Amino acid sequence: MKSKTTELRVRYSETDQMQYVHHSNYAKYFEIARIEWLREAGISYKEMEEQGIILPVVNLLTEFKKPAKYDDVLTIKTSIKQIPTAKIIFTYEIYNQKGELLTTGESTLVFVDMKKNRPMKCPENILDIILKQKD
């Protein structure tokens, strides 16, 4: 699937005493990049929720290779790992401004019908949009 990139600058509040990004912030970075991937593809979280569909995260993997530091400009490369079924899996690569790979990650989200509170298949309209994102 097509990759999308998102840039952000590390804020001081996201770092520890060593000025390294605290590990808890990577889940937020992945969420920012995932939302932007969907938005650029033409999929709105807000509209999904209005249609009674939510996407809770059920699995999150992060592998730290090098630390991100205060004031670094990070580029997050986001892709979908496979064609969604009842779940959608995003992959992430985070690079600093020097192009060094700092972190990789993966998140698995499940399509859930809010009224039934049960997993559901990826809606056809969303699947069609995602399939158009193939490289």
mmCIF file of N, CA and C in Angstrom:
data_model
loop_
_atom_site.group_PDB
_atom_site.id
_atom_site.type_symbol
_atom_site.label_atom_id
_atom_site.label_comp_id
_atom_site.label_asym_id
_atom_site.label_seq_id
_atom_site.Cartn_x
_atom_site.Cartn_y
_atom_site.Cartn_z
ATOM 1 N N MET A 1 0.834 -1.178 0.000
ATOM 2 C CA MET A 1 0.000 0.000 0.000
ATOM 3 C C MET A 1 0.884 1.248 0.000
ATOM 4 N N LYS A 2 0.334 2.327 -0.508
ATOM 5 C CA LYS A 2 1.085 3.578 -0.561
ATOM 6 C C LYS A 2 1.483 4.043 0.825
ATOM 7 N N SER A 3 2.677 4.565 0.898
ATOM 8 C CA SER A 3 3.160 5.166 2.136
ATOM 9 C C SER A 3 2.845 6.645 2.120
ATOM 10 N N LYS A 4 2.595 7.176 3.275
ATOM 11 C CA LYS A 4 2.400 8.613 3.456
ATOM 12 C C LYS A 4 3.388 9.056 4.529
ATOM 13 N N THR A 5 3.831 10.281 4.438
ATOM 14 C CA THR A 5 4.742 10.788 5.467
ATOM 15 C C THR A 5 4.106 11.953 6.218
ATOM 16 N N THR A 6 4.442 12.023 7.480
ATOM 17 C CA THR A 6 3.984 13.089 8.365
ATOM 18 C C THR A 6 5.214 13.614 9.078
ATOM 19 N N GLU A 7 5.307 14.923 9.195
ATOM 20 C CA GLU A 7 6.433 15.520 9.921
ATOM 21 C C GLU A 7 5.946 16.154 11.204
ATOM 22 N N LEU A 8 6.778 16.058 12.228
ATOM 23 C CA LEU A 8 6.513 16.776 13.471
ATOM 24 C C LEU A 8 7.829 17.063 14.161
ATOM 25 N N ARG A 9 7.807 18.079 14.992
ATOM 26 C CA ARG A 9 9.009 18.468 15.746
ATOM 27 C C ARG A 9 8.830 18.020 17.189
ATOM 28 N N VAL A 10 9.869 17.441 17.762
ATOM 29 C CA VAL A 10 9.820 16.980 19.147
ATOM 30 C C VAL A 10 9.756 18.191 20.070
ATOM 31 N N ARG A 11 8.740 18.206 20.905
ATOM 32 C CA ARG A 11 8.565 19.283 21.874
ATOM 33 C C ARG A 11 9.274 18.913 23.185
ATOM 34 N N TYR A 12 9.668 19.932 23.932
ATOM 35 C CA TYR A 12 10.402 19.713 25.175
ATOM 36 C C TYR A 12 9.608 18.840 26.146
ATOM 37 N N SER A 13 8.294 19.056 26.196
ATOM 38 C CA SER A 13 7.446 18.312 27.139
ATOM 39 C C SER A 13 7.388 16.818 26.834
ATOM 40 N N GLU A 14 7.854 16.407 25.661
ATOM 41 C CA GLU A 14 7.832 14.998 25.261
ATOM 42 C C GLU A 14 9.127 14.270 25.620
ATOM 43 N N THR A 15 10.049 14.987 26.249
ATOM 44 C CA THR A 15 11.365 14.404 26.511
ATOM 45 C C THR A 15 11.585 14.151 28.002
ATOM 46 N N ASP A 16 12.594 13.327 28.265
ATOM 47 C CA ASP A 16 12.982 13.037 29.646
ATOM 48 C C ASP A 16 14.176 13.919 30.011
ATOM 49 N N GLN A 17 14.817 13.630 31.142
ATOM 50 C CA GLN A 17 15.948 14.442 31.595
ATOM 51 C C GLN A 17 17.119 14.429 30.628
ATOM 52 N N MET A 18 17.218 13.376 29.818
ATOM 53 C CA MET A 18 18.331 13.283 28.869
ATOM 54 C C MET A 18 17.994 13.973 27.547
ATOM 55 N N GLN A 19 16.814 14.572 27.492
ATOM 56 C CA GLN A 19 16.275 15.212 26.301
ATOM 57 C C GLN A 19 15.966 14.216 25.182
ATOM 58 N N TYR A 20 15.760 12.959 25.550
ATOM 59 C CA TYR A 20 15.294 11.925 24.616
ATOM 60 C C TYR A 20 13.777 11.852 24.713
ATOM 61 N N VAL A 21 13.138 11.541 23.606
ATOM 62 C CA VAL A 21 11.689 11.382 23.623
ATOM 63 C C VAL A 21 11.334 10.214 24.542
ATOM 64 N N HIS A 22 10.435 10.474 25.468
ATOM 65 C CA HIS A 22 9.980 9.411 26.373
ATOM 66 C C HIS A 22 9.189 8.389 25.569
ATOM 67 N N HIS A 23 9.375 7.116 25.893
ATOM 68 C CA HIS A 23 8.775 6.031 25.110
ATOM 69 C C HIS A 23 7.255 6.142 24.990
ATOM 70 N N SER A 24 6.589 6.738 25.959
ATOM 71 C CA SER A 24 5.130 6.830 25.925
ATOM 72 C C SER A 24 4.616 7.708 24.780
ATOM 73 N N ASN A 25 5.459 8.555 24.244
ATOM 74 C CA ASN A 25 5.026 9.466 23.184
ATOM 75 C C ASN A 25 4.938 8.804 21.811
ATOM 76 N N TYR A 26 5.584 7.674 21.642
ATOM 77 C CA TYR A 26 5.575 7.040 20.318
ATOM 78 C C TYR A 26 4.178 6.587 19.914
ATOM 79 N N ALA A 27 3.367 6.149 20.866
ATOM 80 C CA ALA A 27 1.980 5.783 20.542
ATOM 81 C C ALA A 27 1.229 7.007 20.005
ATOM 82 N N LYS A 28 1.492 8.173 20.570
ATOM 83 C CA LYS A 28 0.869 9.410 20.087
ATOM 84 C C LYS A 28 1.375 9.754 18.682
ATOM 85 N N TYR A 29 2.682 9.602 18.467
ATOM 86 C CA TYR A 29 3.233 9.883 17.141
ATOM 87 C C TYR A 29 2.612 8.961 16.095
ATOM 88 N N PHE A 30 2.469 7.677 16.449
ATOM 89 C CA PHE A 30 1.855 6.732 15.519
ATOM 90 C C PHE A 30 0.404 7.130 15.236
ATOM 91 N N GLU A 31 -0.311 7.575 16.266
ATOM 92 C CA GLU A 31 -1.704 7.981 16.057
ATOM 93 C C GLU A 31 -1.793 9.192 15.140
ATOM 94 N N ILE A 32 -0.939 10.163 15.355
ATOM 95 C CA ILE A 32 -0.928 11.348 14.490
ATOM 96 C C ILE A 32 -0.704 10.926 13.040
ATOM 97 N N ALA A 33 0.280 10.078 12.815
ATOM 98 C CA ALA A 33 0.609 9.638 11.454
ATOM 99 C C ALA A 33 -0.513 8.800 10.850
ATOM 100 N N ARG A 34 -1.122 7.954 11.657
ATOM 101 C CA ARG A 34 -2.228 7.105 11.173
ATOM 102 C C ARG A 34 -3.429 7.959 10.759
ATOM 103 N N ILE A 35 -3.784 8.935 11.585
ATOM 104 C CA ILE A 35 -4.908 9.830 11.274
ATOM 105 C C ILE A 35 -4.618 10.601 9.990
ATOM 106 N N GLU A 36 -3.389 11.063 9.827
ATOM 107 C CA GLU A 36 -3.021 11.797 8.610
ATOM 108 C C GLU A 36 -3.054 10.889 7.386
ATOM 109 N N TRP A 37 -2.612 9.636 7.530
ATOM 110 C CA TRP A 37 -2.675 8.678 6.410
ATOM 111 C C TRP A 37 -4.123 8.538 5.968
ATOM 112 N N LEU A 38 -5.013 8.311 6.928
ATOM 113 C CA LEU A 38 -6.429 8.140 6.608
ATOM 114 C C LEU A 38 -7.007 9.412 5.987
ATOM 115 N N ARG A 39 -6.683 10.564 6.573
ATOM 116 C CA ARG A 39 -7.207 11.844 6.078
ATOM 117 C C ARG A 39 -6.762 12.087 4.629
ATOM 118 N N GLU A 40 -5.479 11.866 4.353
ATOM 119 C CA GLU A 40 -4.975 12.071 2.996
ATOM 120 C C GLU A 40 -5.597 11.100 2.002
ATOM 121 N N ALA A 41 -5.971 9.923 2.474
ATOM 122 C CA ALA A 41 -6.615 8.930 1.608
ATOM 123 C C ALA A 41 -8.084 9.274 1.371
ATOM 124 N N GLY A 42 -8.630 10.164 2.201
ATOM 125 C CA GLY A 42 -10.038 10.541 2.062
ATOM 126 C C GLY A 42 -10.955 9.861 3.060
ATOM 127 N N ILE A 43 -10.377 9.359 4.154
ATOM 128 C CA ILE A 43 -11.156 8.681 5.188
ATOM 129 C C ILE A 43 -11.111 9.539 6.453
ATOM 130 N N SER A 44 -12.271 9.877 6.973
ATOM 131 C CA SER A 44 -12.367 10.717 8.162
ATOM 132 C C SER A 44 -12.766 9.889 9.374
ATOM 133 N N TYR A 45 -11.959 9.928 10.434
ATOM 134 C CA TYR A 45 -12.319 9.261 11.692
ATOM 135 C C TYR A 45 -13.660 9.791 12.189
ATOM 136 N N LYS A 46 -13.813 11.108 12.114
ATOM 137 C CA LYS A 46 -15.036 11.744 12.603
ATOM 138 C C LYS A 46 -16.256 11.201 11.870
ATOM 139 N N GLU A 47 -16.168 11.110 10.546
ATOM 140 C CA GLU A 47 -17.290 10.590 9.760
ATOM 141 C C GLU A 47 -17.542 9.118 10.055
ATOM 142 N N MET A 48 -16.468 8.339 10.263
ATOM 143 C CA MET A 48 -16.648 6.932 10.625
ATOM 144 C C MET A 48 -17.435 6.826 11.931
ATOM 145 N N GLU A 49 -17.051 7.634 12.911
ATOM 146 C CA GLU A 49 -17.738 7.595 14.200
ATOM 147 C C GLU A 49 -19.195 8.030 14.057
ATOM 148 N N GLU A 50 -19.443 9.028 13.208
ATOM 149 C CA GLU A 50 -20.818 9.461 12.957
ATOM 150 C C GLU A 50 -21.643 8.355 12.310
ATOM 151 N N GLN A 51 -20.966 7.447 11.585
ATOM 152 C CA GLN A 51 -21.640 6.308 10.954
ATOM 153 C C GLN A 51 -21.700 5.102 11.888
ATOM 154 N N GLY A 52 -21.229 5.272 13.120
ATOM 155 C CA GLY A 52 -21.316 4.205 14.106
ATOM 156 C C GLY A 52 -20.177 3.203 14.075
ATOM 157 N N ILE A 53 -19.023 3.630 13.547
ATOM 158 C CA ILE A 53 -17.860 2.743 13.454
ATOM 159 C C ILE A 53 -16.713 3.355 14.250
ATOM 160 N N ILE A 54 -16.083 2.536 15.096
ATOM 161 C CA ILE A 54 -14.888 2.983 15.804
ATOM 162 C C ILE A 54 -13.745 2.023 15.486
ATOM 163 N N LEU A 55 -12.536 2.497 15.719
ATOM 164 C CA LEU A 55 -11.328 1.713 15.428
ATOM 165 C C LEU A 55 -10.417 1.663 16.654
ATOM 166 N N PRO A 56 -10.721 0.833 17.643
ATOM 167 C CA PRO A 56 -9.824 0.755 18.788
ATOM 168 C C PRO A 56 -8.529 0.014 18.446
ATOM 169 N N VAL A 57 -7.454 0.454 19.078
ATOM 170 C CA VAL A 57 -6.161 -0.222 18.934
ATOM 171 C C VAL A 57 -6.192 -1.472 19.810
ATOM 172 N N VAL A 58 -5.849 -2.618 19.210
ATOM 173 C CA VAL A 58 -5.814 -3.869 19.980
ATOM 174 C C VAL A 58 -4.391 -4.402 20.148
ATOM 175 N N ASN A 59 -3.450 -3.852 19.387
ATOM 176 C CA ASN A 59 -2.059 -4.279 19.510
ATOM 177 C C ASN A 59 -1.163 -3.134 19.059
ATOM 178 N N LEU A 60 -0.074 -2.930 19.783
ATOM 179 C CA LEU A 60 0.874 -1.877 19.442
ATOM 180 C C LEU A 60 2.278 -2.391 19.683
ATOM 181 N N LEU A 61 3.091 -2.379 18.639
ATOM 182 C CA LEU A 61 4.480 -2.818 18.732
ATOM 183 C C LEU A 61 5.391 -1.640 18.414
ATOM 184 N N THR A 62 6.460 -1.519 19.168
ATOM 185 C CA THR A 62 7.426 -0.450 18.935
ATOM 186 C C THR A 62 8.827 -1.018 19.114
ATOM 187 N N GLU A 63 9.709 -0.720 18.155
ATOM 188 C CA GLU A 63 11.105 -1.122 18.273
ATOM 189 C C GLU A 63 11.972 0.127 18.178
ATOM 190 N N PHE A 64 12.708 0.380 19.241
ATOM 191 C CA PHE A 64 13.563 1.564 19.319
ATOM 192 C C PHE A 64 14.959 1.216 18.825
ATOM 193 N N LYS A 65 15.439 1.960 17.847
ATOM 194 C CA LYS A 65 16.766 1.734 17.299
ATOM 195 C C LYS A 65 17.746 2.808 17.763
ATOM 196 N N LYS A 66 17.303 4.063 17.737
ATOM 197 C CA LYS A 66 18.078 5.208 18.215
ATOM 198 C C LYS A 66 17.096 6.179 18.852
ATOM 199 N N PRO A 67 17.558 6.978 19.803
ATOM 200 C CA PRO A 67 16.624 7.908 20.439
ATOM 201 C C PRO A 67 16.322 9.130 19.566
ATOM 202 N N ALA A 68 15.078 9.564 19.627
ATOM 203 C CA ALA A 68 14.717 10.873 19.086
ATOM 204 C C ALA A 68 14.979 11.880 20.207
ATOM 205 N N LYS A 69 15.382 13.075 19.844
ATOM 206 C CA LYS A 69 15.786 14.065 20.839
ATOM 207 C C LYS A 69 14.972 15.346 20.697
ATOM 208 N N TYR A 70 15.020 16.128 21.764
ATOM 209 C CA TYR A 70 14.342 17.421 21.760
ATOM 210 C C TYR A 70 14.723 18.225 20.518
ATOM 211 N N ASP A 71 13.725 18.793 19.874
ATOM 212 C CA ASP A 71 13.829 19.685 18.715
ATOM 213 C C ASP A 71 14.145 18.951 17.406
ATOM 214 N N ASP A 72 14.279 17.626 17.436
ATOM 215 C CA ASP A 72 14.420 16.882 16.179
ATOM 216 C C ASP A 72 13.162 17.063 15.341
ATOM 217 N N VAL A 73 13.334 17.111 14.042
ATOM 218 C CA VAL A 73 12.204 17.075 13.116
ATOM 219 C C VAL A 73 12.079 15.627 12.670
ATOM 220 N N LEU A 74 10.966 15.015 13.020
ATOM 221 C CA LEU A 74 10.746 13.615 12.713
ATOM 222 C C LEU A 74 9.868 13.460 11.481
ATOM 223 N N THR A 75 10.210 12.504 10.658
ATOM 224 C CA THR A 75 9.384 12.117 9.524
ATOM 225 C C THR A 75 8.880 10.710 9.818
ATOM 226 N N ILE A 76 7.571 10.576 9.815
ATOM 227 C CA ILE A 76 6.953 9.283 10.101
ATOM 228 C C ILE A 76 6.371 8.753 8.803
ATOM 229 N N LYS A 77 6.914 7.634 8.347
ATOM 230 C CA LYS A 77 6.430 6.967 7.138
ATOM 231 C C LYS A 77 5.405 5.927 7.573
ATOM 232 N N THR A 78 4.187 6.047 7.054
ATOM 233 C CA THR A 78 3.085 5.186 7.471
ATOM 234 C C THR A 78 2.542 4.423 6.277
ATOM 235 N N SER A 79 2.290 3.137 6.477
ATOM 236 C CA SER A 79 1.720 2.280 5.432
ATOM 237 C C SER A 79 0.703 1.343 6.060
ATOM 238 N N ILE A 80 -0.122 0.744 5.204
ATOM 239 C CA ILE A 80 -0.999 -0.333 5.642
ATOM 240 C C ILE A 80 -0.331 -1.625 5.221
ATOM 241 N N LYS A 81 -0.246 -2.565 6.152
ATOM 242 C CA LYS A 81 0.506 -3.802 5.940
ATOM 243 C C LYS A 81 -0.187 -4.749 4.954
ATOM 244 N N GLN A 82 -1.501 -4.819 5.012
ATOM 245 C CA GLN A 82 -2.246 -5.751 4.158
ATOM 246 C C GLN A 82 -3.658 -5.217 3.964
ATOM 247 N N ILE A 83 -4.388 -5.813 3.068
ATOM 248 C CA ILE A 83 -5.764 -5.394 2.819
ATOM 249 C C ILE A 83 -6.577 -5.657 4.082
ATOM 250 N N PRO A 84 -7.304 -4.644 4.569
ATOM 251 C CA PRO A 84 -8.061 -4.806 5.813
ATOM 252 C C PRO A 84 -9.184 -5.839 5.690
ATOM 253 N N THR A 85 -9.437 -6.497 6.811
ATOM 254 C CA THR A 85 -10.571 -7.417 6.940
ATOM 255 C C THR A 85 -11.425 -6.809 8.057
ATOM 256 N N ALA A 86 -11.504 -7.470 9.187
ATOM 257 C CA ALA A 86 -12.124 -6.860 10.365
ATOM 258 C C ALA A 86 -11.084 -6.027 11.116
ATOM 259 N N LYS A 87 -9.825 -6.199 10.734
ATOM 260 C CA LYS A 87 -8.755 -5.417 11.347
ATOM 261 C C LYS A 87 -7.962 -4.710 10.263
ATOM 262 N N ILE A 88 -7.279 -3.665 10.681
ATOM 263 C CA ILE A 88 -6.403 -2.913 9.787
ATOM 264 C C ILE A 88 -5.074 -2.738 10.517
ATOM 265 N N ILE A 89 -3.980 -3.052 9.831
ATOM 266 C CA ILE A 89 -2.654 -3.005 10.443
ATOM 267 C C ILE A 89 -1.824 -1.914 9.756
ATOM 268 N N PHE A 90 -1.375 -0.971 10.551
ATOM 269 C CA PHE A 90 -0.511 0.108 10.071
ATOM 270 C C PHE A 90 0.916 -0.170 10.494
ATOM 271 N N THR A 91 1.871 0.176 9.624
ATOM 272 C CA THR A 91 3.293 0.094 9.969
ATOM 273 C C THR A 91 3.880 1.502 9.938
ATOM 274 N N TYR A 92 4.905 1.706 10.756
ATOM 275 C CA TYR A 92 5.509 3.028 10.910
ATOM 276 C C TYR A 92 7.028 2.925 10.892
ATOM 277 N N GLU A 93 7.654 3.925 10.294
ATOM 278 C CA GLU A 93 9.104 4.120 10.380
ATOM 279 C C GLU A 93 9.310 5.582 10.722
ATOM 280 N N ILE A 94 10.066 5.832 11.764
ATOM 281 C CA ILE A 94 10.345 7.215 12.172
ATOM 282 C C ILE A 94 11.806 7.529 11.903
ATOM 283 N N TYR A 95 12.028 8.609 11.163
ATOM 284 C CA TYR A 95 13.371 9.075 10.798
ATOM 285 C C TYR A 95 13.595 10.456 11.385
ATOM 286 N N ASN A 96 14.843 10.784 11.699
ATOM 287 C CA ASN A 96 15.169 12.149 12.104
ATOM 288 C C ASN A 96 15.533 12.970 10.864
ATOM 289 N N GLN A 97 15.891 14.218 11.079
ATOM 290 C CA GLN A 97 16.198 15.122 9.961
ATOM 291 C C GLN A 97 17.466 14.722 9.208
ATOM 292 N N LYS A 98 18.276 13.846 9.792
ATOM 293 C CA LYS A 98 19.475 13.345 9.108
ATOM 294 C C LYS A 98 19.161 12.114 8.261
ATOM 295 N N GLY A 99 17.893 11.651 8.319
ATOM 296 C CA GLY A 99 17.503 10.472 7.570
ATOM 297 C C GLY A 99 17.813 9.166 8.281
ATOM 298 N N GLU A 100 18.176 9.240 9.568
ATOM 299 C CA GLU A 100 18.478 8.036 10.339
ATOM 300 C C GLU A 100 17.179 7.385 10.818
ATOM 301 N N LEU A 101 17.072 6.076 10.644
ATOM 302 C CA LEU A 101 15.917 5.346 11.136
ATOM 303 C C LEU A 101 16.029 5.231 12.656
ATOM 304 N N LEU A 102 15.034 5.780 13.357
ATOM 305 C CA LEU A 102 15.062 5.793 14.814
ATOM 306 C C LEU A 102 14.174 4.728 15.433
ATOM 307 N N THR A 103 13.004 4.549 14.845
ATOM 308 C CA THR A 103 11.999 3.687 15.457
ATOM 309 C C THR A 103 11.133 3.055 14.379
ATOM 310 N N THR A 104 10.737 1.810 14.604
ATOM 311 C CA THR A 104 9.734 1.176 13.751
ATOM 312 C C THR A 104 8.586 0.743 14.645
ATOM 313 N N GLY A 105 7.423 0.593 14.039
ATOM 314 C CA GLY A 105 6.277 0.189 14.840
ATOM 315 C C GLY A 105 5.166 -0.364 13.984
ATOM 316 N N GLU A 106 4.192 -0.910 14.674
ATOM 317 C CA GLU A 106 3.026 -1.487 14.015
ATOM 318 C C GLU A 106 1.857 -1.373 14.973
ATOM 319 N N SER A 107 0.698 -0.995 14.452
ATOM 320 C CA SER A 107 -0.510 -0.977 15.277
ATOM 321 C C SER A 107 -1.614 -1.725 14.550
ATOM 322 N N THR A 108 -2.358 -2.501 15.317
ATOM 323 C CA THR A 108 -3.500 -3.242 14.797
ATOM 324 C C THR A 108 -4.752 -2.640 15.410
ATOM 325 N N LEU A 109 -5.682 -2.262 14.550
ATOM 326 C CA LEU A 109 -6.954 -1.704 14.977
ATOM 327 C C LEU A 109 -8.072 -2.592 14.442
ATOM 328 N N VAL A 110 -9.177 -2.633 15.155
ATOM 329 C CA VAL A 110 -10.306 -3.458 14.755
ATOM 330 C C VAL A 110 -11.505 -2.557 14.474
ATOM 331 N N PHE A 111 -12.189 -2.828 13.359
ATOM 332 C CA PHE A 111 -13.429 -2.126 13.045
ATOM 333 C C PHE A 111 -14.507 -2.638 13.996
ATOM 334 N N VAL A 112 -15.167 -1.736 14.713
ATOM 335 C CA VAL A 112 -16.192 -2.116 15.679
ATOM 336 C C VAL A 112 -17.474 -1.342 15.413
ATOM 337 N N ASP A 113 -18.589 -2.070 15.381
ATOM 338 C CA ASP A 113 -19.918 -1.477 15.274
ATOM 339 C C ASP A 113 -20.269 -0.931 16.655
ATOM 340 N N MET A 114 -20.429 0.398 16.757
ATOM 341 C CA MET A 114 -20.665 1.026 18.057
ATOM 342 C C MET A 114 -21.978 0.573 18.695
ATOM 343 N N LYS A 115 -23.011 0.362 17.902
ATOM 344 C CA LYS A 115 -24.316 -0.030 18.465
ATOM 345 C C LYS A 115 -24.271 -1.434 19.042
ATOM 346 N N LYS A 116 -23.631 -2.345 18.328
ATOM 347 C CA LYS A 116 -23.571 -3.739 18.769
ATOM 348 C C LYS A 116 -22.373 -4.011 19.669
ATOM 349 N N ASN A 117 -21.418 -3.081 19.646
ATOM 350 C CA ASN A 117 -20.150 -3.252 20.374
ATOM 351 C C ASN A 117 -19.477 -4.569 19.991
ATOM 352 N N ARG A 118 -19.477 -4.836 18.698
ATOM 353 C CA ARG A 118 -18.913 -6.075 18.150
ATOM 354 C C ARG A 118 -18.012 -5.747 16.964
ATOM 355 N N PRO A 119 -16.967 -6.545 16.754
ATOM 356 C CA PRO A 119 -16.141 -6.367 15.551
ATOM 357 C C PRO A 119 -16.990 -6.553 14.294
ATOM 358 N N MET A 120 -16.554 -5.905 13.233
ATOM 359 C CA MET A 120 -17.246 -5.982 11.947
ATOM 360 C C MET A 120 -16.220 -5.967 10.832
ATOM 361 N N LYS A 121 -16.641 -6.351 9.642
ATOM 362 C CA LYS A 121 -15.750 -6.281 8.488
ATOM 363 C C LYS A 121 -15.510 -4.819 8.123
ATOM 364 N N CYS A 122 -14.399 -4.575 7.493
ATOM 365 C CA CYS A 122 -14.100 -3.235 6.996
ATOM 366 C C CYS A 122 -15.230 -2.819 6.056
ATOM 367 N N PRO A 123 -15.849 -1.660 6.281
ATOM 368 C CA PRO A 123 -16.919 -1.215 5.392
ATOM 369 C C PRO A 123 -16.425 -1.091 3.948
ATOM 370 N N GLU A 124 -17.291 -1.441 3.011
ATOM 371 C CA GLU A 124 -16.938 -1.443 1.585
ATOM 372 C C GLU A 124 -16.419 -0.099 1.104
ATOM 373 N N ASN A 125 -17.058 1.001 1.535
ATOM 374 C CA ASN A 125 -16.619 2.321 1.065
ATOM 375 C C ASN A 125 -15.196 2.626 1.524
ATOM 376 N N ILE A 126 -14.844 2.191 2.720
ATOM 377 C CA ILE A 126 -13.486 2.403 3.235
ATOM 378 C C ILE A 126 -12.514 1.468 2.525
ATOM 379 N N LEU A 127 -12.914 0.228 2.334
ATOM 380 C CA LEU A 127 -12.071 -0.738 1.633
ATOM 381 C C LEU A 127 -11.765 -0.250 0.214
ATOM 382 N N ASP A 128 -12.771 0.295 -0.476
ATOM 383 C CA ASP A 128 -12.567 0.823 -1.836
ATOM 384 C C ASP A 128 -11.515 1.937 -1.842
ATOM 385 N N ILE A 129 -11.595 2.824 -0.868
ATOM 386 C CA ILE A 129 -10.625 3.931 -0.779
ATOM 387 C C ILE A 129 -9.229 3.374 -0.530
ATOM 388 N N ILE A 130 -9.126 2.424 0.376
ATOM 389 C CA ILE A 130 -7.818 1.847 0.715
ATOM 390 C C ILE A 130 -7.219 1.110 -0.492
ATOM 391 N N LEU A 131 -8.040 0.379 -1.206
ATOM 392 C CA LEU A 131 -7.549 -0.353 -2.374
ATOM 393 C C LEU A 131 -7.016 0.577 -3.456
ATOM 394 N N LYS A 132 -7.535 1.791 -3.510
ATOM 395 C CA LYS A 132 -7.027 2.786 -4.468
ATOM 396 C C LYS A 132 -5.664 3.321 -4.055
ATOM 397 N N GLN A 133 -5.261 3.032 -2.809
ATOM 398 C CA GLN A 133 -3.969 3.500 -2.295
ATOM 399 C C GLN A 133 -2.832 2.562 -2.611
ATOM 400 N N LYS A 134 -3.094 1.516 -3.380
ATOM 401 C CA LYS A 134 -2.001 0.590 -3.739
ATOM 402 C C LYS A 134 -0.942 1.322 -4.541
ATOM 403 N N ASP A 135 0.311 0.923 -4.335
ATOM 404 C CA ASP A 135 1.435 1.524 -5.093
ATOM 405 C C ASP A 135 1.340 1.172 -6.553
#
